[in-house]
Amino acid sequence: GNRRAGEQGLTNCRFQEGDASNLEQLQDHAFDVVISIFGAMFAPKPFEVAKEMVRVTRRGGRIVMGNWIPNDPTLVAQILKISSDYTPPPPEGFVSPMTWGIESNVIERFAGAGVPAEKISFARDTFTFNFAGPPSAYVDEFRKYYGPTMNAFDAAEKNGRAADLQKELEELFNRQNKSKDATSIPATFLRVTVAV
């Protein structure tokens, strides 16, 4: 992130790696806006994540999250559904990241951080996955770089089912693709805005 920001001449942008459920390296009320697009939702301990996001946001500031929606018919929820058929069950106590896409869960988590429900708003939005190549090549990118599909392929290879997983994902990507000569797949997400 920092390298890319430098290449683009963005002098007011700095990326810092950390644990969303324990932002100890950041001061209280340090930011006017805290943004997590498909990131913090994947951290364990969702109540701690909400508390930390509120803690580092200045009073009068905002938290904006983009979270995938469980059981949604669009791409990401379907990738996760397919991938789960190839992976072992999660450990006991595991909280699915997809629960961040349920409004009542988001309200409960931020309430635990002291934010009343009326300061939280929701909207359905669309992120479009664009790729210059065909859907089958885009599946290969997900196989290499997207955690849930990486894990699914890892498990599927051990069980001799990697070709089945590849086929299912290619069918999904082809079915949802809106482009004739490349890959363009819209996916619905829940946009969350929290007034702190």
mmCIF file of C-alpha atoms in Angstrom, residues 89-196:
data_model
loop_
_atom_site.group_PDB
_atom_site.id
_atom_site.type_symbol
_atom_site.label_atom_id
_atom_site.label_comp_id
_atom_site.label_asym_id
_atom_site.label_seq_id
_atom_site.Cartn_x
_atom_site.Cartn_y
_atom_site.Cartn_z
ATOM 1 C CA PRO A 89 -15.783 -27.144 9.600
ATOM 2 C CA PRO A 90 -14.505 -24.049 11.404
ATOM 3 C CA PRO A 91 -13.258 -24.368 14.985
ATOM 4 C CA GLU A 92 -15.715 -24.120 17.852
ATOM 5 C CA GLY A 93 -16.483 -20.502 18.720
ATOM 6 C CA PHE A 94 -15.702 -19.266 15.200
ATOM 7 C CA VAL A 95 -17.779 -16.221 14.239
ATOM 8 C CA SER A 96 -18.373 -16.001 10.497
ATOM 9 C CA PRO A 97 -17.142 -12.742 8.945
ATOM 10 C CA MET A 98 -20.385 -12.707 6.961
ATOM 11 C CA THR A 99 -22.290 -11.838 10.149
ATOM 12 C CA TRP A 100 -21.031 -8.269 9.628
ATOM 13 C CA GLY A 101 -23.475 -8.177 6.710
ATOM 14 C CA ILE A 102 -26.475 -8.536 9.059
ATOM 15 C CA GLU A 103 -27.772 -5.180 10.296
ATOM 16 C CA SER A 104 -28.859 -6.407 13.747
ATOM 17 C CA ASN A 105 -25.373 -7.844 14.379
ATOM 18 C CA VAL A 106 -23.711 -4.569 13.389
ATOM 19 C CA ILE A 107 -26.036 -2.635 15.715
ATOM 20 C CA GLU A 108 -25.308 -5.037 18.588
ATOM 21 C CA ARG A 109 -21.537 -4.821 18.078
ATOM 22 C CA PHE A 110 -21.421 -1.037 17.971
ATOM 23 C CA ALA A 111 -23.876 -0.806 20.897
ATOM 24 C CA GLY A 112 -21.257 -2.749 22.857
ATOM 25 C CA ALA A 113 -18.850 0.071 21.967
ATOM 26 C CA GLY A 114 -21.289 2.731 23.201
ATOM 27 C CA VAL A 115 -22.875 3.753 19.888
ATOM 28 C CA PRO A 116 -26.698 3.906 19.901
ATOM 29 C CA ALA A 117 -28.609 2.301 17.022
ATOM 30 C CA GLU A 118 -29.910 5.631 15.718
ATOM 31 C CA LYS A 119 -26.325 6.672 14.891
ATOM 32 C CA ILE A 120 -25.888 3.716 12.539
ATOM 33 C CA SER A 121 -27.198 3.711 8.971
ATOM 34 C CA PHE A 122 -27.198 1.048 6.288
ATOM 35 C CA ALA A 123 -27.394 0.944 2.508
ATOM 36 C CA ARG A 124 -27.051 -1.824 -0.047
ATOM 37 C CA ASP A 125 -24.346 -1.032 -2.552
ATOM 38 C CA THR A 126 -22.544 -2.757 -5.405
ATOM 39 C CA PHE A 127 -18.869 -3.464 -5.936
ATOM 40 C CA THR A 128 -17.980 -4.641 -9.431
ATOM 41 C CA PHE A 129 -15.108 -7.061 -9.867
ATOM 42 C CA ASN A 130 -13.395 -6.218 -13.168
ATOM 43 C CA PHE A 131 -10.669 -8.321 -14.734
ATOM 44 C CA ALA A 132 -9.140 -8.028 -18.205
ATOM 45 C CA GLY A 133 -9.186 -11.780 -18.818
ATOM 46 C CA PRO A 134 -11.887 -14.436 -18.972
ATOM 47 C CA PRO A 135 -13.742 -15.605 -15.839
ATOM 48 C CA SER A 136 -11.703 -18.842 -15.655
ATOM 49 C CA ALA A 137 -8.478 -16.811 -15.380
ATOM 50 C CA TYR A 138 -10.088 -14.644 -12.696
ATOM 51 C CA VAL A 139 -10.896 -17.787 -10.695
ATOM 52 C CA ASP A 140 -7.156 -18.512 -10.804
ATOM 53 C CA GLU A 141 -6.488 -15.083 -9.276
ATOM 54 C CA PHE A 142 -8.946 -15.818 -6.458
ATOM 55 C CA ARG A 143 -7.264 -19.192 -5.991
ATOM 56 C CA LYS A 144 -3.898 -17.476 -5.497
ATOM 57 C CA TYR A 145 -4.860 -14.358 -3.539
ATOM 58 C CA TYR A 146 -8.261 -14.585 -1.768
ATOM 59 C CA GLY A 147 -8.008 -16.267 1.638
ATOM 60 C CA PRO A 148 -11.262 -18.278 1.611
ATOM 61 C CA THR A 149 -10.631 -19.731 -1.849
ATOM 62 C CA MET A 150 -6.955 -20.319 -1.056
ATOM 63 C CA ASN A 151 -8.027 -22.363 1.981
ATOM 64 C CA ALA A 152 -10.693 -24.209 -0.003
ATOM 65 C CA PHE A 153 -8.230 -25.186 -2.735
ATOM 66 C CA ASP A 154 -5.708 -26.261 -0.101
ATOM 67 C CA ALA A 155 -8.262 -28.607 1.468
ATOM 68 C CA ALA A 156 -9.650 -29.743 -1.904
ATOM 69 C CA GLU A 157 -6.177 -30.673 -3.162
ATOM 70 C CA LYS A 158 -5.649 -32.885 -0.107
ATOM 71 C CA ASN A 159 -8.933 -34.670 -0.866
ATOM 72 C CA GLY A 160 -8.410 -34.913 -4.626
ATOM 73 C CA ARG A 161 -11.295 -32.490 -5.271
ATOM 74 C CA ALA A 162 -9.457 -29.400 -6.575
ATOM 75 C CA ALA A 163 -10.761 -29.908 -10.130
ATOM 76 C CA ASP A 164 -14.348 -30.054 -8.805
ATOM 77 C CA LEU A 165 -13.870 -26.812 -6.882
ATOM 78 C CA GLN A 166 -12.290 -25.128 -9.917
ATOM 79 C CA LYS A 167 -15.235 -26.236 -12.080
ATOM 80 C CA GLU A 168 -17.859 -24.977 -9.591
ATOM 81 C CA LEU A 169 -16.175 -21.601 -9.242
ATOM 82 C CA GLU A 170 -15.710 -21.223 -13.000
ATOM 83 C CA GLU A 171 -19.412 -21.970 -13.511
ATOM 84 C CA LEU A 172 -20.307 -19.344 -10.887
ATOM 85 C CA PHE A 173 -18.010 -16.708 -12.411
ATOM 86 C CA ASN A 174 -19.270 -17.427 -15.941
ATOM 87 C CA ARG A 175 -22.910 -17.298 -14.835
ATOM 88 C CA GLN A 176 -22.502 -13.944 -13.071
ATOM 89 C CA ASN A 177 -20.193 -12.312 -15.623
ATOM 90 C CA LYS A 178 -21.717 -9.285 -17.412
ATOM 91 C CA SER A 179 -18.922 -8.793 -19.971
ATOM 92 C CA LYS A 180 -18.585 -10.446 -23.372
ATOM 93 C CA ASP A 181 -14.809 -10.103 -23.747
ATOM 94 C CA ALA A 182 -13.479 -9.836 -20.174
ATOM 95 C CA THR A 183 -14.807 -10.300 -16.636
ATOM 96 C CA SER A 184 -17.180 -7.878 -14.922
ATOM 97 C CA ILE A 185 -19.141 -9.267 -11.992
ATOM 98 C CA PRO A 186 -21.265 -7.096 -9.679
ATOM 99 C CA ALA A 187 -21.492 -8.075 -6.015
ATOM 100 C CA THR A 188 -23.838 -6.616 -3.421
ATOM 101 C CA PHE A 189 -22.502 -5.473 -0.061
ATOM 102 C CA LEU A 190 -23.818 -3.718 3.040
ATOM 103 C CA ARG A 191 -22.469 -0.185 3.478
ATOM 104 C CA VAL A 192 -22.446 0.722 7.159
ATOM 105 C CA THR A 193 -22.020 4.311 8.365
ATOM 106 C CA VAL A 194 -21.533 4.942 12.081
ATOM 107 C CA ALA A 195 -21.647 8.473 13.504
ATOM 108 C CA VAL A 196 -19.352 8.603 16.534
#
